[in-house]
PDB file of N, CA and C in Angstrom:
ATOM      1  N   MET A  28       6.807   4.726   6.200  1.00 71.00           N
ATOM      2  CA  MET A  28       7.765   4.165   6.435  1.00 71.00           C
ATOM      3  C   MET A  28       6.130   2.597   6.286  1.00 71.00           C
ATOM      4  N   LEU A  29       6.468   1.813   5.413  1.00 77.00           N
ATOM      5  CA  LEU A  29       5.703   0.703   4.844  1.00 77.00           C
ATOM      6  C   LEU A  29       5.214  -0.133   6.159  1.00 77.00           C
ATOM      7  N   ASN A  30       4.083   0.196   6.510  1.00 85.00           N
ATOM      8  CA  ASN A  30       3.552  -0.891   7.629  1.00 85.00           C
ATOM      9  C   ASN A  30       3.165  -2.476   6.952  1.00 85.00           C
ATOM     10  N   LYS A  31       4.335  -3.807   6.969  1.00 88.00           N
ATOM     11  CA  LYS A  31       3.939  -5.006   6.721  1.00 88.00           C
ATOM     12  C   LYS A  31       3.192  -5.797   7.168  1.00 88.00           C
ATOM     13  N   GLU A  32       3.127  -5.070   8.141  1.00 91.00           N
ATOM     14  CA  GLU A  32       1.532  -6.106   9.403  1.00 91.00           C
ATOM     15  C   GLU A  32       0.431  -6.099   8.360  1.00 91.00           C
ATOM     16  N   ILE A  33      -0.113  -3.814   8.595  1.00 90.00           N
ATOM     17  CA  ILE A  33      -1.046  -3.811   7.772  1.00 90.00           C
ATOM     18  C   ILE A  33      -1.153  -4.543   6.278  1.00 90.00           C
ATOM     19  N   LEU A  34      -0.295  -4.125   5.502  1.00 88.00           N
ATOM     20  CA  LEU A  34      -0.236  -4.967   4.613  1.00 88.00           C
ATOM     21  C   LEU A  34      -0.751  -6.571   4.197  1.00 88.00           C
ATOM     22  N   LYS A  35       0.091  -6.887   5.636  1.00 90.00           N
ATOM     23  CA  LYS A  35      -0.076  -8.843   5.388  1.00 90.00           C
ATOM     24  C   LYS A  35      -1.552  -8.687   5.452  1.00 90.00           C
ATOM     25  N   ASN A  36      -2.543  -8.854   6.091  1.00 90.00           N
ATOM     26  CA  ASN A  36      -3.392  -8.665   7.052  1.00 90.00           C
ATOM     27  C   ASN A  36      -4.596  -8.543   6.291  1.00 90.00           C
ATOM     28  N   SER A  37      -4.576  -7.019   5.162  1.00 88.00           N
ATOM     29  CA  SER A  37      -5.306  -6.633   4.268  1.00 88.00           C
ATOM     30  C   SER A  37      -5.058  -7.977   2.533  1.00 88.00           C
ATOM     31  N   ILE A  38      -4.298  -7.861   2.672  1.00 88.00           N
ATOM     32  CA  ILE A  38      -3.945  -9.445   1.692  1.00 88.00           C
ATOM     33  C   ILE A  38      -4.769 -10.513   2.531  1.00 88.00           C
ATOM     34  N   LYS A  39      -4.960 -10.970   3.293  1.00 88.00           N
ATOM     35  CA  LYS A  39      -4.932 -12.338   3.587  1.00 88.00           C
ATOM     36  C   LYS A  39      -6.679 -11.840   3.753  1.00 88.00           C
ATOM     37  N   GLN A  40      -7.140 -10.997   4.542  1.00 86.00           N
ATOM     38  CA  GLN A  40      -8.478 -10.771   4.322  1.00 86.00           C
ATOM     39  C   GLN A  40      -9.181 -10.542   2.492  1.00 86.00           C
ATOM     40  N   ALA A  41      -8.216 -10.321   1.729  1.00 83.00           N
ATOM     41  CA  ALA A  41      -8.924 -10.113   0.376  1.00 83.00           C
ATOM     42  C   ALA A  41      -9.194 -11.901  -0.154  1.00 83.00           C
ATOM     43  N   PHE A  42      -8.152 -12.934   0.569  1.00 83.00           N
ATOM     44  CA  PHE A  42      -8.166 -14.445   0.694  1.00 83.00           C
ATOM     45  C   PHE A  42      -9.938 -14.807   0.754  1.00 83.00           C
ATOM     46  N   GLU A  43      -9.479 -14.327   1.995  1.00 82.00           N
ATOM     47  CA  GLU A  43     -11.028 -15.668   3.183  1.00 82.00           C
ATOM     48  C   GLU A  43     -11.982 -14.763   2.603  1.00 82.00           C
ATOM     49  N   GLN A  44     -11.971 -13.245   2.441  1.00 79.00           N
ATOM     50  CA  GLN A  44     -14.015 -12.575   1.346  1.00 79.00           C
ATOM     51  C   GLN A  44     -13.812 -14.036  -0.319  1.00 79.00           C
ATOM     52  N   GLU A  45     -12.622 -14.620  -0.638  1.00 75.00           N
ATOM     53  CA  GLU A  45     -13.233 -15.244  -1.653  1.00 75.00           C
ATOM     54  C   GLU A  45     -13.198 -16.502  -1.293  1.00 75.00           C
ATOM     55  N   GLN A  46     -13.729 -16.845   0.031  1.00 71.00           N
ATOM     56  CA  GLN A  46     -13.063 -18.261   0.220  1.00 71.00           C
ATOM     57  C   GLN A  46     -14.211 -19.298   0.164  1.00 71.00           C
ATOM     58  N   THR A  47     -15.674 -18.094   0.311  1.00 65.00           N
ATOM     59  CA  THR A  47     -16.708 -18.298   0.921  1.00 65.00           C
ATOM     60  C   THR A  47     -17.515 -17.694  -0.400  1.00 65.00           C
ATOM     61  N   ASN A  48     -17.024 -17.429  -1.461  1.00 63.00           N
ATOM     62  CA  ASN A  48     -17.668 -17.302  -2.450  1.00 63.00           C
ATOM     63  C   ASN A  48     -17.099 -18.455  -3.374  1.00 63.00           C
ATOM     64  N   THR A  49     -18.438 -18.718  -4.715  1.00 63.00           N
ATOM     65  CA  THR A  49     -18.196 -20.418  -5.324  1.00 63.00           C
ATOM     66  C   THR A  49     -18.238 -19.626  -6.489  1.00 63.00           C
ATOM     67  N   GLU A  50     -18.224 -18.575  -6.806  1.00 67.00           N
ATOM     68  CA  GLU A  50     -18.119 -17.970  -8.277  1.00 67.00           C
ATOM     69  C   GLU A  50     -17.066 -18.471  -9.322  1.00 67.00           C
ATOM     70  N   ASP A  51     -17.326 -17.804 -10.583  1.00 76.00           N
ATOM     71  CA  ASP A  51     -16.211 -18.231 -11.551  1.00 76.00           C
ATOM     72  C   ASP A  51     -14.497 -18.198 -10.631  1.00 76.00           C
ATOM     73  N   ALA A  52     -13.622 -18.682 -10.780  1.00 73.00           N
ATOM     74  CA  ALA A  52     -12.422 -19.041 -10.209  1.00 73.00           C
ATOM     75  C   ALA A  52     -11.973 -17.246 -10.780  1.00 73.00           C
ATOM     76  N   ASN A  53     -11.737 -17.676 -12.103  1.00 75.00           N
ATOM     77  CA  ASN A  53     -11.219 -16.135 -13.325  1.00 75.00           C
ATOM     78  C   ASN A  53     -11.771 -15.028 -12.740  1.00 75.00           C
ATOM     79  N   LEU A  54     -12.866 -14.731 -12.218  1.00 82.00           N
ATOM     80  CA  LEU A  54     -13.693 -13.432 -11.615  1.00 82.00           C
ATOM     81  C   LEU A  54     -13.227 -13.715  -9.734  1.00 82.00           C
ATOM     82  N   ALA A  55     -12.935 -14.365  -9.265  1.00 81.00           N
ATOM     83  CA  ALA A  55     -12.374 -14.294  -7.724  1.00 81.00           C
ATOM     84  C   ALA A  55     -11.049 -14.056  -7.456  1.00 81.00           C
ATOM     85  N   ALA A  56     -10.510 -14.543  -8.850  1.00 82.00           N
ATOM     86  CA  ALA A  56      -8.994 -14.341  -8.749  1.00 82.00           C
ATOM     87  C   ALA A  56      -8.821 -12.410  -9.133  1.00 82.00           C
ATOM     88  N   ASP A  57      -9.708 -12.286  -9.798  1.00 86.00           N
ATOM     89  CA  ASP A  57      -9.710 -11.132 -10.168  1.00 86.00           C
ATOM     90  C   ASP A  57     -10.680 -10.006  -8.862  1.00 86.00           C
ATOM     91  N   ARG A  58     -11.149 -10.462  -8.593  1.00 85.00           N
ATOM     92  CA  ARG A  58     -11.715  -9.419  -7.349  1.00 85.00           C
ATOM     93  C   ARG A  58     -10.092  -9.428  -5.926  1.00 85.00           C
ATOM     94  N   ILE A  59      -9.414 -10.632  -5.480  1.00 87.00           N
ATOM     95  CA  ILE A  59      -8.390 -10.967  -5.278  1.00 87.00           C
ATOM     96  C   ILE A  59      -7.132 -10.223  -5.645  1.00 87.00           C
ATOM     97  N   ALA A  60      -7.031  -9.955  -6.476  1.00 88.00           N
ATOM     98  CA  ALA A  60      -6.148  -9.138  -6.950  1.00 88.00           C
ATOM     99  C   ALA A  60      -6.189  -7.578  -7.257  1.00 88.00           C
ATOM    100  N   ASP A  61      -7.554  -7.358  -7.556  1.00 91.00           N
ATOM    101  CA  ASP A  61      -7.934  -5.691  -7.353  1.00 91.00           C
ATOM    102  C   ASP A  61      -8.219  -5.375  -5.605  1.00 91.00           C
ATOM    103  N   ARG A  62      -7.969  -6.618  -4.944  1.00 88.00           N
ATOM    104  CA  ARG A  62      -8.235  -5.753  -3.170  1.00 88.00           C
ATOM    105  C   ARG A  62      -6.593  -6.431  -3.260  1.00 88.00           C
ATOM    106  N   ILE A  63      -6.056  -6.685  -2.999  1.00 91.00           N
ATOM    107  CA  ILE A  63      -4.555  -7.158  -3.506  1.00 91.00           C
ATOM    108  C   ILE A  63      -3.556  -5.411  -3.861  1.00 91.00           C
ATOM    109  N   ALA A  64      -4.178  -5.481  -4.994  1.00 92.00           N
ATOM    110  CA  ALA A  64      -3.673  -4.049  -5.232  1.00 92.00           C
ATOM    111  C   ALA A  64      -4.234  -2.433  -4.524  1.00 92.00           C
ATOM    112  N   ASP A  65      -5.253  -2.581  -4.614  1.00 92.00           N
ATOM    113  CA  ASP A  65      -5.486  -1.493  -3.837  1.00 92.00           C
ATOM    114  C   ASP A  65      -5.062  -1.786  -2.081  1.00 92.00           C
ATOM    115  N   ALA A  66      -4.660  -2.315  -1.431  1.00 91.00           N
ATOM    116  CA  ALA A  66      -4.078  -2.674  -0.349  1.00 91.00           C
ATOM    117  C   ALA A  66      -2.392  -1.898  -0.633  1.00 91.00           C
ATOM    118  N   VAL A  67      -1.895  -1.934  -1.249  1.00 91.00           N
ATOM    119  CA  VAL A  67      -0.299  -1.565  -1.700  1.00 91.00           C
ATOM    120  C   VAL A  67      -0.423  -0.441  -2.402  1.00 91.00           C
ATOM    121  N   ILE A  68      -1.605   0.054  -3.454  1.00 90.00           N
ATOM    122  CA  ILE A  68      -1.646   1.190  -2.782  1.00 90.00           C
ATOM    123  C   ILE A  68      -1.839   2.166  -1.770  1.00 90.00           C
ATOM    124  N   ALA A  69      -2.462   1.806  -1.180  1.00 89.00           N
ATOM    125  CA  ALA A  69      -2.984   1.923   0.762  1.00 89.00           C
ATOM    126  C   ALA A  69      -1.775   2.462   1.126  1.00 89.00           C
ATOM    127  N   GLN A  70      -1.253   1.395   1.152  1.00 88.00           N
ATOM    128  CA  GLN A  70       0.666   1.677   1.654  1.00 88.00           C
ATOM    129  C   GLN A  70       0.895   2.304   1.423  1.00 88.00           C
ATOM    130  N   ILE A  71       1.409   2.656  -0.318  1.00 88.00           N
ATOM    131  CA  ILE A  71       2.546   3.499  -1.174  1.00 88.00           C
ATOM    132  C   ILE A  71       1.790   4.932  -0.431  1.00 88.00           C
ATOM    133  N   LYS A  72       0.689   4.849  -0.290  1.00 85.00           N
ATOM    134  CA  LYS A  72      -0.091   6.479  -0.116  1.00 85.00           C
ATOM    135  C   LYS A  72       0.468   6.796   1.306  1.00 85.00           C
ATOM    136  N   SER A  73       0.242   5.952   2.496  1.00 85.00           N
ATOM    137  CA  SER A  73       0.883   6.561   3.578  1.00 85.00           C
ATOM    138  C   SER A  73       2.121   7.061   3.383  1.00 85.00           C
ATOM    139  N   LEU A  74       3.042   6.613   2.919  1.00 81.00           N
ATOM    140  CA  LEU A  74       4.162   7.012   3.153  1.00 81.00           C
ATOM    141  C   LEU A  74       4.494   8.564   3.457  1.00 81.00           C
ATOM    142  N   THR A  75       5.662   8.403   4.059  1.00 76.00           N
ATOM    143  CA  THR A  75       6.211   9.858   4.655  1.00 76.00           C
ATOM    144  C   THR A  75       7.458   9.455   4.225  1.00 76.00           C
ATOM    145  N   ILE A  76       7.822  10.856   3.503  1.00 74.00           N
ATOM    146  CA  ILE A  76       9.549  11.255   3.374  1.00 74.00           C
ATOM    147  C   ILE A  76      10.043  12.623   4.136  1.00 74.00           C
ATOM    148  N   THR A  77      11.070  11.513   4.669  1.00 72.00           N
ATOM    149  CA  THR A  77      11.636  13.532   5.034  1.00 72.00           C
ATOM    150  C   THR A  77      13.126  13.373   4.533  1.00 72.00           C
ATOM    151  N   TYR A  78      13.642  13.888   3.981  1.00 71.00           N
ATOM    152  CA  TYR A  78      15.134  14.737   3.175  1.00 71.00           C
ATOM    153  C   TYR A  78      15.665  15.134   4.199  1.00 71.00           C
ATOM    154  N   THR A  79      16.288  14.475   4.387  1.00 70.00           N
ATOM    155  CA  THR A  79      17.947  14.601   5.298  1.00 70.00           C
ATOM    156  C   THR A  79      19.331  15.306   5.179  1.00 70.00           C
ATOM    157  N   ALA A  80      19.174  15.528   4.066  1.00 69.00           N
ATOM    158  CA  ALA A  80      20.483  15.624   3.451  1.00 69.00           C
ATOM    159  C   ALA A  80      20.987  15.549   1.700  1.00 69.00           C
ATOM    160  N   GLY A  81      22.177  16.149   0.874  1.00 73.00           N
ATOM    161  CA  GLY A  81      21.998  16.128  -0.157  1.00 73.00           C
ATOM    162  C   GLY A  81      22.068  17.543  -0.672  1.00 73.00           C
ATOM    163  N   LEU A  82      20.726  18.425  -0.728  1.00 77.00           N
ATOM    164  CA  LEU A  82      20.847  19.923  -1.389  1.00 77.00           C
ATOM    165  C   LEU A  82      21.727  20.742  -0.123  1.00 77.00           C
ATOM    166  N   THR A  83      21.952  21.703  -1.296  1.00 79.00           N
ATOM    167  CA  THR A  83      22.470  22.702  -0.273  1.00 79.00           C
ATOM    168  C   THR A  83      22.358  23.958  -0.250  1.00 79.00           C
ATOM    169  N   SER A  84      21.447  24.520   0.157  1.00 83.00           N
ATOM    170  CA  SER A  84      21.757  26.785  -0.046  1.00 83.00           C
ATOM    171  C   SER A  84      22.905  27.303   0.538  1.00 83.00           C
ATOM    172  N   PRO A  85      22.937  28.614  -0.339  1.00 87.00           N
ATOM    173  CA  PRO A  85      24.062  29.892   0.429  1.00 87.00           C
ATOM    174  C   PRO A  85      24.250  29.374   1.655  1.00 87.00           C
ATOM    175  N   SER A  86      22.920  29.181   2.759  1.00 86.00           N
ATOM    176  CA  SER A  86      23.041  28.913   3.326  1.00 86.00           C
ATOM    177  C   SER A  86      23.496  27.815   4.706  1.00 86.00           C
ATOM    178  N   GLY A  87      23.984  26.407   3.878  1.00 82.00           N
ATOM    179  CA  GLY A  87      24.357  25.406   4.281  1.00 82.00           C
ATOM    180  C   GLY A  87      23.464  24.630   4.097  1.00 82.00           C
ATOM    181  N   PRO A  88      23.208  23.076   4.718  1.00 80.00           N
ATOM    182  CA  PRO A  88      22.631  21.960   3.937  1.00 80.00           C
ATOM    183  C   PRO A  88      21.213  22.338   3.994  1.00 80.00           C
ATOM    184  N   VAL A  89      20.159  21.461   3.184  1.00 79.00           N
ATOM    185  CA  VAL A  89      18.768  21.429   3.368  1.00 79.00           C
ATOM    186  C   VAL A  89      18.474  20.822   3.676  1.00 79.00           C
ATOM    187  N   THR A  90      17.396  20.632   4.981  1.00 76.00           N
ATOM    188  CA  THR A  90      16.593  18.941   5.119  1.00 76.00           C
ATOM    189  C   THR A  90      15.569  19.705   5.476  1.00 76.00           C
ATOM    190  N   GLY A  91      14.861  19.055   5.832  1.00 76.00           N
ATOM    191  CA  GLY A  91      12.998  19.037   6.012  1.00 76.00           C
ATOM    192  C   GLY A  91      12.615  17.893   5.528  1.00 76.00           C
ATOM    193  N   VAL A  92      11.348  17.948   5.246  1.00 75.00           N
ATOM    194  CA  VAL A  92       9.884  16.740   5.154  1.00 75.00           C
ATOM    195  C   VAL A  92       8.957  16.819   3.572  1.00 75.00           C
ATOM    196  N   PHE A  93       8.619  16.753   3.335  1.00 71.00           N
ATOM    197  CA  PHE A  93       8.834  16.717   1.854  1.00 71.00           C
ATOM    198  C   PHE A  93       6.814  16.723   2.280  1.00 71.00           C
ATOM    199  N   ASN A  94       6.186  17.588   1.995  1.00 72.00           N
ATOM    200  CA  ASN A  94       4.491  17.867   1.676  1.00 72.00           C
ATOM    201  C   ASN A  94       4.076  17.387   0.597  1.00 72.00           C
ATOM    202  N   CYS A  95       3.428  16.020   0.296  1.00 69.00           N
ATOM    203  CA  CYS A  95       2.986  15.954  -0.582  1.00 69.00           C
ATOM    204  C   CYS A  95       1.853  14.624  -0.842  1.00 69.00           C
ATOM    205  N   THR A  96       0.978  14.262  -1.568  1.00 67.00           N
ATOM    206  CA  THR A  96       0.020  13.021  -1.709  1.00 67.00           C
ATOM    207  C   THR A  96       0.468  12.574  -2.998  1.00 67.00           C
ATOM    208  N   LEU A  97       1.129  11.465  -3.022  1.00 63.00           N
ATOM    209  CA  LEU A  97       1.129  10.343  -3.418  1.00 63.00           C
ATOM    210  C   LEU A  97      -0.133  10.003  -4.818  1.00 63.00           C
ATOM    211  N   SER A  98      -0.476  10.039  -5.850  1.00 58.00           N
ATOM    212  CA  SER A  98      -1.515   9.302  -5.986  1.00 58.00           C
ATOM    213  C   SER A  98      -1.518   8.646  -7.054  1.00 58.00           C
TER     214      SER A  98
END
């Protein structure tokens, strides 16, 4: 499950870190976008996918947890 509060705080922190920076606005926007992208990717990578139904085997329905790493 994605954690909205963690993502929100990461995005807010990206903006707050740039408020004290007086460099070119394009560079600041690029750094903010980079930090937001990192926050979104971190949230996606933290997902846990639990499979509960849909596939069957000769002995019945298949359930379980996918063990994988998103990259």
